[in-house]
Short mmCIF file of C-alpha atoms in Angstrom, two decimals:
data_model
loop_
_atom_site.label_atom_id
_atom_site.label_comp_id
_atom_site.label_asym_id
_atom_site.label_seq_id
_atom_site.Cartn_x
_atom_site.Cartn_y
_atom_site.Cartn_z
CA MET A 1 -0.01 -0.01 -0.01
CA ASP A 2 2.88 2.42 0.90
CA ASP A 3 4.69 1.76 -2.41
CA TYR A 4 1.46 2.22 -4.34
CA TYR A 5 0.78 5.49 -2.63
CA ILE A 6 4.32 6.81 -3.37
CA ASN A 7 4.16 5.77 -6.99
CA HIS A 8 0.65 7.00 -7.48
CA THR A 9 1.47 10.40 -6.07
CA LEU A 10 4.83 11.04 -7.71
CA GLY A 11 4.82 8.80 -10.70
CA PRO A 12 6.56 5.42 -11.36
CA LYS A 13 9.94 7.00 -12.13
CA HIS A 14 10.28 8.74 -8.76
CA GLY A 15 11.70 7.18 -5.60
CA ILE A 16 11.42 7.74 -1.86
CA SER A 17 13.85 10.67 -1.87
CA GLU A 18 11.55 12.60 -4.21
CA TYR A 19 8.63 11.63 -2.04
CA LEU A 20 10.37 13.06 1.06
CA SER A 21 11.40 16.10 -0.89
CA ALA A 22 7.87 16.76 -1.87
CA ILE A 23 6.85 16.71 1.80
CA PHE A 24 9.74 18.56 3.48
CA TRP A 25 11.15 20.70 0.59
CA PRO A 26 8.51 20.99 -2.13
CA ASP A 27 10.44 23.20 -4.61
CA MET A 28 14.19 22.72 -4.36
CA SER A 29 14.71 24.28 -7.75
CA GLU A 30 14.05 27.69 -6.10
CA ILE A 31 17.48 27.45 -4.38
CA GLY A 32 19.23 25.99 -7.39
CA LEU A 33 19.35 22.41 -6.14
CA PRO A 34 18.04 19.84 -8.63
CA LEU A 35 15.75 17.31 -7.10
CA SER A 36 17.75 14.39 -8.47
CA ASP A 37 20.91 15.60 -6.63
CA VAL A 38 19.34 15.35 -3.12
CA SER A 39 20.07 12.01 -1.45
CA ILE A 40 17.99 10.28 1.15
CA THR A 41 20.90 10.67 3.60
CA THR A 42 20.84 14.46 3.19
CA LEU A 43 17.12 14.64 3.63
CA LEU A 44 17.18 12.39 6.73
CA ALA A 45 19.96 14.55 8.19
CA ILE A 46 17.81 17.63 7.61
CA VAL A 47 14.84 15.96 9.29
CA ILE A 48 16.96 14.88 12.28
CA ILE A 49 18.55 18.32 12.69
CA CYS A 50 15.18 20.07 12.47
CA SER A 51 13.66 17.63 14.91
CA CYS A 52 16.50 18.19 17.40
CA VAL A 53 16.11 21.95 17.12
CA VAL A 54 12.35 21.76 17.63
CA TYR A 55 12.73 19.35 20.50
CA THR A 56 15.33 21.59 22.17
CA ILE A 57 13.24 24.70 21.80
CA TYR A 58 10.13 22.95 23.06
CA GLY A 59 12.09 21.50 25.98
CA ALA A 60 13.39 24.91 26.93
CA ILE A 61 9.91 26.45 26.78
CA TRP A 62 8.51 23.56 28.79
CA ARG A 63 11.11 23.71 31.56
CA ILE A 64 11.05 27.49 31.95
CA TYR A 65 7.35 28.30 31.39
CA LEU A 66 5.12 25.20 31.30
CA SER A 67 6.63 22.65 33.70
CA PRO A 68 4.81 21.92 36.98
CA ILE A 69 7.84 23.42 38.81
CA ALA A 70 8.35 26.42 36.46
CA HIS A 71 6.91 28.70 39.13
CA ILE A 72 9.71 27.92 41.63
CA PRO A 73 12.18 30.84 41.78
CA GLY A 74 15.77 30.33 40.89
CA PRO A 75 18.32 30.96 38.15
CA ARG A 76 16.73 30.27 34.78
CA PHE A 77 19.82 28.53 33.36
CA ALA A 78 19.75 26.02 36.23
CA ALA A 79 16.06 25.35 35.45
CA LEU A 80 16.82 25.03 31.75
CA THR A 81 19.49 22.35 31.64
CA PHE A 82 21.68 19.84 33.50
CA TRP A 83 24.67 21.46 31.80
CA ASN A 84 24.65 23.96 34.62
CA GLU A 85 25.49 21.18 37.07
CA PHE A 86 27.87 19.67 34.56
CA TYR A 87 29.88 22.90 34.47
CA TYR A 88 30.27 23.26 38.19
CA ASP A 89 30.77 19.57 39.10
CA ILE A 90 32.78 18.28 36.13
CA ILE A 91 34.49 21.30 34.49
CA LEU A 92 35.23 22.97 37.84
CA GLY A 93 35.56 19.60 39.64
CA GLY A 94 32.92 19.38 42.34
CA LYS A 95 31.81 22.97 43.01
CA TYR A 96 28.06 22.82 42.51
CA THR A 97 27.32 22.28 46.23
CA TRP A 98 28.70 25.73 46.97
CA LYS A 99 26.92 27.31 44.02
CA LEU A 100 23.66 25.86 45.37
CA LEU A 101 24.54 27.43 48.71
CA ASP A 102 24.36 30.81 46.94
CA TYR A 103 20.99 29.86 45.52
CA HIS A 104 19.68 28.68 48.89
CA GLN A 105 20.91 31.76 50.74
CA ARG A 106 18.91 33.78 48.26
CA TYR A 107 15.70 31.75 48.46
CA GLU A 108 16.12 30.06 51.89
CA PHE A 109 14.63 26.69 51.03
CA TYR A 110 17.02 24.38 52.80
CA GLU A 111 15.83 24.05 56.41
CA GLU A 112 12.21 23.37 55.49
CA LEU A 113 13.11 20.93 52.67
CA TYR A 114 15.53 18.95 54.79
CA VAL A 115 13.07 18.55 57.65
CA GLY A 116 10.37 17.60 55.08
CA SER A 117 12.35 14.64 53.81
CA SER A 118 11.54 12.69 57.00
CA ARG A 119 7.76 12.81 56.47
CA GLY A 120 5.83 10.23 54.51
CA ARG A 121 7.10 8.02 51.71
CA THR A 122 10.44 9.16 50.30
CA ASP A 123 11.87 7.81 47.06
CA LYS A 124 15.29 8.44 45.58
CA TRP A 125 15.99 9.92 42.16
CA TYR A 126 17.29 7.47 39.55
CA TRP A 127 19.45 10.14 37.87
CA SER A 128 21.33 10.86 41.08
CA MET A 129 21.78 7.23 42.11
CA ARG A 130 23.76 6.44 38.97
CA MET A 131 26.81 8.15 40.52
CA PHE A 132 28.15 5.01 42.21
CA GLY A 133 28.00 2.68 39.21
CA GLN A 134 24.93 0.91 40.46
CA SER A 135 21.29 1.97 40.82
CA ASN A 136 18.45 0.17 42.57
CA VAL A 137 20.78 -2.63 43.75
CA SER A 138 21.71 -1.98 47.36
CA ALA A 139 19.54 -0.55 50.15
CA PHE A 140 21.39 2.77 49.78
CA ASP A 141 20.59 3.31 46.07
CA THR A 142 17.12 1.69 46.10
CA LEU A 143 14.68 4.11 44.54
CA ASP A 144 11.29 2.96 45.87
CA HIS A 145 10.38 3.68 49.48
CA ASP A 146 8.82 0.32 50.24
CA LYS A 147 11.60 -1.64 48.53
CA HIS A 148 14.13 0.25 50.55
CA ARG A 149 12.37 -0.68 53.82
CA GLN A 150 12.55 -4.34 52.82
CA ARG A 151 16.24 -4.18 51.93
CA ARG A 152 17.19 -2.13 54.92
CA GLU A 153 15.62 -4.45 57.45
CA PRO A 154 18.55 -6.98 57.54
CA TRP A 155 20.95 -4.08 58.16
CA ASN A 156 19.22 -2.80 61.29
CA PRO A 157 20.18 -5.56 63.83
CA TYR A 158 23.86 -5.19 62.89
CA PHE A 159 24.00 -1.46 63.44
CA SER A 160 21.77 -1.01 66.47
CA LYS A 161 23.35 0.69 69.51
CA GLN A 162 23.09 -2.59 71.46
CA SER A 163 24.90 -4.54 68.74
CA VAL A 164 27.62 -1.96 68.36
CA SER A 165 28.17 -1.88 72.15
CA ARG A 166 28.74 -5.64 72.10
CA LEU A 167 31.00 -5.31 69.12
CA GLN A 168 33.23 -2.58 70.58
CA PRO A 169 35.49 -4.61 72.93
CA LEU A 170 35.61 -7.64 70.65
CA LEU A 171 36.42 -5.99 67.28
CA ILE A 172 36.71 -2.19 67.40
CA GLN A 173 39.04 -2.11 70.43
CA ALA A 174 41.13 -5.00 69.02
CA VAL A 175 41.67 -3.15 65.75
CA VAL A 176 42.49 0.15 67.51
CA ASP A 177 45.01 -1.77 69.69
CA LYS A 178 46.69 -2.86 66.43
CA LEU A 179 46.77 0.75 65.30
CA CYS A 180 48.47 1.83 68.50
CA THR A 181 51.03 -0.94 68.14
CA ARG A 182 51.82 0.27 64.64
CA LEU A 183 52.04 3.94 65.77
CA ALA A 184 54.49 2.87 68.49
CA GLU A 185 56.64 1.41 65.72
CA TYR A 186 56.54 4.72 63.83
CA GLN A 187 57.41 6.48 67.11
CA ALA A 188 60.41 4.28 67.72
CA ALA A 189 61.67 4.72 64.17
CA GLY A 190 61.19 8.52 64.27
CA ARG A 191 59.12 8.25 61.09
CA PRO A 192 56.07 10.43 60.20
CA ALA A 193 52.80 8.58 59.72
CA VAL A 194 50.22 9.37 57.09
CA MET A 195 47.21 9.20 59.37
CA THR A 196 44.70 9.38 56.49
CA HIS A 197 45.95 5.93 55.43
CA ALA A 198 46.28 4.67 59.01
CA PHE A 199 42.66 5.54 59.79
CA ALA A 200 41.52 3.99 56.48
CA CYS A 201 43.17 0.74 57.57
CA VAL A 202 41.36 0.89 60.90
CA THR A 203 37.90 1.51 59.37
CA THR A 204 38.44 -1.04 56.57
CA ASP A 205 39.58 -3.74 58.95
CA ILE A 206 36.53 -3.20 61.17
CA ILE A 207 33.85 -3.09 58.47
CA SER A 208 35.39 -5.92 56.40
CA GLU A 209 35.57 -8.18 59.48
CA TYR A 210 31.98 -7.29 60.23
CA SER A 211 30.76 -7.78 56.68
CA PHE A 212 32.56 -11.00 55.61
CA PRO A 213 33.70 -14.20 57.30
CA GLU A 214 37.27 -12.95 57.06
CA GLY A 215 38.43 -9.35 57.28
CA TYR A 216 41.17 -7.69 55.21
CA ASN A 217 43.63 -7.21 58.11
CA LEU A 218 45.30 -4.23 56.51
CA LEU A 219 46.97 -3.27 59.79
CA ASP A 220 49.00 -6.47 59.61
CA GLN A 221 50.94 -5.08 56.60
CA PRO A 222 54.33 -3.47 57.21
CA LEU A 223 53.16 -0.04 56.00
CA PHE A 224 49.78 1.61 56.20
CA ASP A 225 47.94 0.40 53.10
CA HIS A 226 46.56 3.05 50.79
CA ASP A 227 45.33 0.99 47.84
CA HIS A 228 41.88 0.29 49.32
CA TYR A 229 41.38 3.92 50.30
CA ASP A 230 42.53 5.06 46.85
CA ALA A 231 40.10 2.70 45.13
CA TRP A 232 37.06 3.96 47.03
CA MET A 233 38.11 7.56 46.53
CA ALA A 234 38.57 6.84 42.82
CA LEU A 235 34.92 5.74 42.63
CA SER A 236 33.93 8.89 44.53
CA LYS A 237 35.92 11.08 42.10
CA PHE A 238 34.14 9.44 39.17
CA SER A 239 30.72 9.98 40.67
CA HIS A 240 29.84 13.19 38.80
CA LEU A 241 30.74 11.68 35.42
CA LEU A 242 28.79 8.52 36.16
CA LYS A 243 25.75 10.57 37.11
CA GLN A 244 25.84 12.78 34.04
CA PHE A 245 26.60 9.92 31.64
CA GLY A 246 24.77 6.82 32.82
CA TRP A 247 26.15 4.68 30.00
CA LEU A 248 29.74 5.24 31.07
CA TYR A 249 30.03 2.71 33.90
CA PRO A 250 28.42 -0.19 31.98
CA LEU A 251 30.81 0.59 29.11
CA LEU A 252 33.88 0.55 31.36
CA ASP A 253 32.63 -2.57 33.15
CA ARG A 254 32.39 -4.44 29.87
CA MET A 255 35.82 -3.46 28.60
CA PRO A 256 38.72 -5.87 29.03
CA MET A 257 40.47 -5.15 32.34
CA TRP A 258 43.82 -4.62 30.60
CA VAL A 259 42.26 -1.87 28.46
CA THR A 260 40.74 -0.15 31.50
CA ARG A 261 44.06 -0.41 33.35
CA TYR A 262 45.80 1.71 30.73
CA THR A 263 42.93 4.03 29.73
CA SER A 264 41.58 4.72 33.22
CA PRO A 265 43.84 3.58 36.06
CA GLU A 266 41.49 4.96 38.70
CA MET A 267 38.49 3.11 37.34
CA TYR A 268 40.69 -0.01 37.13
CA LEU A 269 41.13 0.20 40.92
CA VAL A 270 37.37 0.45 41.31
CA LEU A 271 36.64 -2.57 39.12
CA CYS A 272 39.33 -4.65 40.86
CA THR A 273 37.78 -3.87 44.22
CA GLN A 274 34.31 -4.78 42.99
CA GLU A 275 35.66 -8.04 41.58
CA VAL A 276 37.05 -8.91 45.02
CA LEU A 277 33.64 -8.16 46.61
CA LEU A 278 31.86 -10.34 44.08
CA LYS A 279 34.25 -13.24 44.71
CA GLN A 280 33.58 -12.95 48.45
CA THR A 281 29.83 -12.96 48.01
CA LEU A 282 30.04 -15.89 45.57
CA ALA A 283 32.03 -17.82 48.16
CA ILE A 284 29.30 -17.21 50.78
CA SER A 285 26.58 -18.20 48.29
CA GLU A 286 28.36 -21.44 47.37
CA LYS A 287 28.95 -22.28 51.02
CA ARG A 288 25.23 -21.96 51.71
CA GLU A 289 24.73 -25.11 49.61
CA THR A 290 26.98 -27.21 51.81
CA SER A 291 25.69 -29.39 54.67
CA ASP A 292 27.98 -27.87 57.33
CA TYR A 293 27.04 -24.28 56.55
CA LYS A 294 24.87 -23.78 59.65
CA GLU A 295 27.53 -25.31 61.88
CA THR A 296 30.21 -22.89 60.77
CA THR A 297 28.13 -19.74 61.03
CA SER A 298 27.52 -19.36 64.78
CA ARG A 299 28.44 -15.68 64.35
CA PRO A 300 27.46 -15.03 60.78
CA SER A 301 28.97 -12.08 58.97
CA MET A 302 26.65 -9.34 57.80
CA MET A 303 26.65 -10.57 54.19
CA GLN A 304 25.90 -14.10 55.34
CA ALA A 305 23.03 -12.73 57.38
CA PHE A 306 21.66 -10.94 54.35
CA MET A 307 21.61 -14.21 52.40
CA ASP A 308 19.86 -15.98 55.31
CA SER A 309 17.44 -13.14 56.07
CA PRO A 310 13.76 -14.27 56.19
CA SER A 311 12.67 -10.74 55.25
CA LEU A 312 14.27 -11.02 51.80
CA PRO A 313 13.01 -13.23 48.99
CA GLU A 314 15.48 -15.47 47.23
CA SER A 315 15.52 -13.08 44.26
CA GLU A 316 17.15 -10.53 46.60
CA LYS A 317 19.91 -12.94 47.67
CA THR A 318 21.83 -13.27 44.42
CA PRO A 319 25.59 -12.75 44.70
CA GLN A 320 25.44 -9.80 42.35
CA ARG A 321 22.93 -7.96 44.51
CA ILE A 322 24.63 -8.84 47.80
CA LYS A 323 27.84 -7.57 46.22
CA GLY A 324 26.06 -4.26 45.83
CA GLU A 325 25.28 -4.20 49.54
CA ALA A 326 28.90 -5.08 50.27
CA GLN A 327 30.09 -2.19 48.09
CA ILE A 328 28.07 0.27 50.12
CA ALA A 329 29.09 -1.26 53.46
CA ILE A 330 32.82 -1.38 52.74
CA GLY A 331 32.98 1.91 50.80
CA ALA A 332 30.91 4.05 53.18
CA GLY A 333 32.29 2.27 56.22
CA THR A 334 35.81 3.07 55.09
CA LEU A 335 35.64 6.63 53.82
CA THR A 336 33.23 8.47 56.08
CA THR A 337 34.81 7.51 59.44
CA THR A 338 38.34 7.86 58.03
CA HIS A 339 37.60 11.48 57.10
CA ALA A 340 36.00 12.13 60.52
CA LEU A 341 39.09 10.80 62.33
CA LYS A 342 41.39 12.77 60.03
CA ALA A 343 39.47 15.99 60.82
CA ALA A 344 39.36 15.33 64.55
CA THR A 345 43.06 14.56 64.82
CA TYR A 346 44.01 17.64 62.86
CA HIS A 347 41.84 20.06 64.88
CA ILE A 348 42.94 18.57 68.22
CA LEU A 349 46.62 18.93 67.33
CA ALA A 350 46.19 22.33 65.70
CA ASN A 351 44.44 23.81 68.76
CA PRO A 352 46.69 23.54 71.83
CA ASP A 353 43.90 24.35 74.29
CA VAL A 354 41.71 21.57 72.82
CA LYS A 355 44.60 19.13 72.90
CA GLU A 356 45.60 19.87 76.53
CA ARG A 357 42.03 19.76 77.79
CA LEU A 358 41.27 16.48 76.05
CA ILE A 359 44.49 14.79 77.28
CA GLN A 360 43.88 15.91 80.85
CA GLU A 361 40.37 14.52 80.74
CA LEU A 362 41.48 11.22 79.25
CA GLU A 363 44.18 10.89 81.88
CA GLN A 364 41.50 11.52 84.53
CA TYR A 365 38.94 9.06 83.16
CA ILE A 366 41.40 6.41 81.94
CA PRO A 367 44.22 6.18 84.59
CA ASP A 368 45.78 3.09 82.95
CA ALA A 369 46.32 3.56 79.20
CA ASP A 370 46.74 -0.21 78.83
CA SER A 371 43.24 -0.91 80.24
CA PRO A 372 40.89 0.88 77.89
CA PRO A 373 37.23 1.16 78.94
CA ASN A 374 34.17 -0.03 77.06
CA LEU A 375 31.95 2.10 74.83
CA ARG A 376 29.41 3.04 77.46
CA TYR A 377 32.19 4.45 79.65
CA LEU A 378 33.69 6.44 76.76
CA GLU A 379 30.28 7.97 76.10
CA GLN A 380 30.39 9.44 79.62
CA ILE A 381 33.59 11.44 79.02
CA PRO A 382 32.17 14.95 78.39
CA TYR A 383 34.93 16.71 76.48
CA LEU A 384 35.63 13.68 74.30
CA GLN A 385 31.99 13.81 73.29
CA ALA A 386 32.17 17.54 72.55
CA VAL A 387 35.22 16.99 70.33
CA MET A 388 33.41 14.25 68.44
CA TYR A 389 30.32 16.34 67.82
CA GLU A 390 32.24 19.34 66.62
CA THR A 391 34.25 17.07 64.34
CA LEU A 392 30.99 15.69 62.87
CA ARG A 393 29.87 19.24 62.20
CA ILE A 394 33.00 20.63 60.62
CA PHE A 395 33.79 17.69 58.30
CA TYR A 396 30.15 17.31 57.06
CA GLY A 397 29.89 13.52 56.67
CA ASN A 398 29.27 13.80 52.95
CA SER A 399 29.24 17.03 51.02
CA HIS A 400 26.85 16.11 48.19
CA ARG A 401 23.16 16.77 47.74
CA LEU A 402 20.92 14.00 49.01
CA GLN A 403 18.02 13.98 46.56
CA ARG A 404 14.57 12.92 47.77
CA ILE A 405 11.24 12.54 46.03
CA PHE A 406 7.90 12.74 47.80
CA PRO A 407 5.58 10.75 45.55
CA ASP A 408 2.38 11.10 47.49
CA ARG A 409 2.10 14.71 48.56
CA PRO A 410 3.18 18.22 47.68
CA LEU A 411 5.49 20.29 49.85
CA GLN A 412 4.60 23.82 50.83
CA TYR A 413 7.15 26.52 51.45
CA LYS A 414 5.59 29.90 52.15
CA ASP A 415 3.45 30.57 49.08
CA ILE A 416 5.34 28.11 46.85
CA THR A 417 3.88 24.63 46.24
CA ILE A 418 6.31 21.92 45.18
CA PRO A 419 4.29 19.20 43.44
CA PRO A 420 4.59 15.48 44.23
CA GLY A 421 7.30 13.62 42.40
CA THR A 422 9.75 16.51 42.31
CA PRO A 423 13.40 15.62 43.17
CA ILE A 424 14.55 17.90 45.99
CA SER A 425 18.16 18.08 47.13
CA MET A 426 19.93 19.20 50.26
CA SER A 427 23.54 19.11 51.45
CA THR A 428 24.98 18.84 54.96
CA VAL A 429 27.23 21.75 53.92
CA HIS A 430 24.20 24.03 53.75
CA VAL A 431 23.30 23.27 57.37
CA HIS A 432 26.71 22.94 59.05
CA ASP A 433 28.11 26.11 57.41
CA ASN A 434 25.02 28.19 58.27
CA ASP A 435 26.33 30.99 60.46
CA ARG A 436 22.87 31.70 61.84
CA ILE A 437 22.90 28.22 63.41
CA PHE A 438 26.63 27.84 64.00
CA PRO A 439 28.28 31.26 64.43
CA ASP A 440 31.76 31.44 62.90
CA PRO A 441 31.33 28.03 61.24
CA TYR A 442 34.95 27.81 60.09
CA LYS A 443 36.18 27.72 63.67
CA PHE A 444 36.60 24.39 65.52
CA ASP A 445 34.59 25.36 68.63
CA THR A 446 33.80 22.52 71.07
CA SER A 447 31.80 24.92 73.28
CA ARG A 448 28.87 24.61 70.86
CA TRP A 449 28.18 21.18 72.42
CA GLU A 450 28.79 22.02 76.10
CA GLY A 451 25.97 24.45 76.85
CA PRO A 452 22.53 23.67 78.20
CA SER A 453 20.96 23.34 74.74
CA PRO A 454 23.44 21.96 72.17
CA PRO A 455 22.12 22.31 68.57
CA PHE A 456 21.80 18.59 67.93
CA ARG A 457 18.78 19.25 65.76
CA TYR A 458 21.05 20.74 63.10
CA LEU A 459 23.82 18.17 63.34
CA VAL A 460 23.05 16.05 60.27
CA PRO A 461 26.24 14.22 59.05
CA TRP A 462 24.10 11.05 58.75
CA GLY A 463 21.19 12.67 56.95
CA LYS A 464 17.68 12.48 58.35
CA GLY A 465 14.45 10.58 57.90
CA THR A 466 13.82 7.09 56.67
CA ARG A 467 16.95 7.14 54.53
CA MET A 468 19.25 8.16 57.39
CA CYS A 469 22.64 6.42 57.41
CA VAL A 470 22.34 3.08 59.13
CA GLY A 471 25.98 3.13 60.29
CA MET A 472 25.75 6.08 62.67
CA GLU A 473 26.27 4.14 65.90
CA LEU A 474 29.23 2.16 64.47
CA ALA A 475 30.93 5.34 63.27
CA LYS A 476 30.53 7.05 66.61
CA ALA A 477 31.98 4.03 68.40
CA GLU A 478 34.96 3.96 66.04
CA ILE A 479 35.59 7.69 66.58
CA LEU A 480 35.36 7.55 70.35
CA THR A 481 37.45 4.40 70.68
CA THR A 482 40.19 5.59 68.31
CA LEU A 483 40.51 9.12 69.66
CA ALA A 484 40.46 7.98 73.33
CA ASN A 485 43.11 5.29 72.85
CA MET A 486 45.36 7.22 70.49
CA PHE A 487 45.47 10.45 72.49
CA ARG A 488 45.65 8.68 75.83
CA ARG A 489 48.76 6.78 74.68
CA PHE A 490 50.46 9.24 72.33
CA GLY A 491 48.71 12.61 72.79
CA ARG A 492 51.53 14.49 74.50
CA GLU A 493 54.13 13.26 71.95
CA MET A 494 52.00 13.69 68.84
CA GLU A 495 52.31 16.74 66.59
CA LEU A 496 51.40 17.76 63.07
CA TYR A 497 53.93 17.14 60.34
CA GLN A 498 53.86 19.12 57.04
CA THR A 499 50.11 19.45 57.21
CA VAL A 500 48.32 22.65 56.31
CA ARG A 501 44.61 23.08 56.99
CA GLU A 502 43.74 24.93 53.76
CA ARG A 503 45.51 22.33 51.61
CA ASP A 504 45.13 19.02 53.52
CA ILE A 505 42.01 19.29 55.67
CA ASP A 506 39.43 21.74 54.40
CA THR A 507 36.85 20.56 51.88
CA ILE A 508 37.64 22.11 48.52
CA TYR A 509 35.74 19.81 46.19
CA ASP A 510 32.56 17.80 46.55
CA VAL A 511 32.84 14.31 45.04
CA PHE A 512 30.02 13.05 47.29
CA ASN A 513 32.75 12.68 49.88
CA PRO A 514 34.58 15.84 50.95
CA LEU A 515 37.84 16.25 49.08
CA PRO A 516 40.75 18.58 50.01
CA SER A 517 43.08 20.22 47.57
CA ARG A 518 44.47 17.95 44.85
CA ASP A 519 47.94 18.91 46.11
CA SER A 520 47.27 17.34 49.51
CA ASN A 521 49.39 14.50 50.85
CA GLY A 522 46.87 13.76 53.58
CA LEU A 523 47.15 14.29 57.32
CA MET A 524 50.65 13.52 58.57
CA VAL A 525 51.83 13.38 62.17
CA MET A 526 55.11 12.81 63.97
CA ILE A 527 55.15 11.02 67.31
CA LYS A 528 58.19 12.06 69.32
CA ARG A 529 60.02 9.58 71.51
CA LYS A 530 59.27 9.90 75.21
CA VAL A 531 62.02 11.52 77.21
#
């Protein structure tokens, strides 16, 4: 029928190019171009270009004037295109968080929006969740509210305050004791220690031992390992590209490893780490099929517990999906607390009054440095708590926007209605650097947490609401245990070494995790020999 119509309309000697010409360019002779010289390729190119132009113009008009959120105030270029975010986060290298701070200061949305994320059903935004190379796989990057609740349930028993309190003397204290042994070796050798890597070994050893039947035992190596830390930071540095270009990670994942190794060494580290995680989860899955599995899992690791969880269907227990949970557990469990310990150690050593007061209090509460107390006792040391809370404020937790979608109800801010289904983002930076809440926010000021009404409401390094970080209690236990033991044993001999706040400590770039200057060598300390 189509061929008959074409031939009937244009005559038997004319083809499809003439037919398209008659529709899209009826009289080409007017511009001196004979009809027979126009190819189908040229005409299709014209159609495609015109369609793209029309689509772009329509999209711009829709986003700025017709969209359900077109009435919300803000810079028009930001409303028009994601290229605004691309410029600040990729071209400038992780600066959009601070540009948004300018926007929020002008329109003052942030406090109301952040509090609102804890009410009702909250979904995550697929576009944002692409930034870690996986979406809708682990509990962290699950989009749907109800699905997230199902996947999060197996996590909760492992990270409750009661479970962490039981874990502290058995695992956390044992790992911190190893750290102190290693620091004593650096002290005896008169060698500076890169504490960024030392803390990464501590946090990795703890979370890997908790997650898998066997931990990584990085503190057993002769030098503080940095490969694992570098691999997780490499993924974090790639996060903006992966979010903007969702096809990039699947492409790199399918490339031969030797190609990736030479074309993208950082991504090669990421893929190697994920391959290790997959092998570990495959080993657990295969062991589940053996007859002695139950007998050898009296204290099952977290990933074993996920595979045995009655709240998860079998479709949720595949090695590939559990590997996704392991990626979040190991990655987040390594980086976040490492950066907290790094910030705390710097600010204690850089502020003599803070250092002296903390050491005096630790000597009072822990008379014997070789007999460390349990977690509940550490939580009763007032100034140690104040130091921890101010550290959690000044280092942010994560520096990126945490997008939320409220699918069932609109949000109201003054006279502005934000319709259901709208992605809304917020960053810890916007709260913790708010000088109306925390005067002089750049200053490390422990007195904020010592008055009658500390501003705990605005301390949000873990986020808030139903998607709040599940590892909060574990991180606090790691921070308290490490700081108490390290400064009780080495505090008076420990000093900063070639470390500058503006270069090595302060957050300069947002790559989901806070990142200092690219010239930084990390936090370094020297522990002097006792006289």
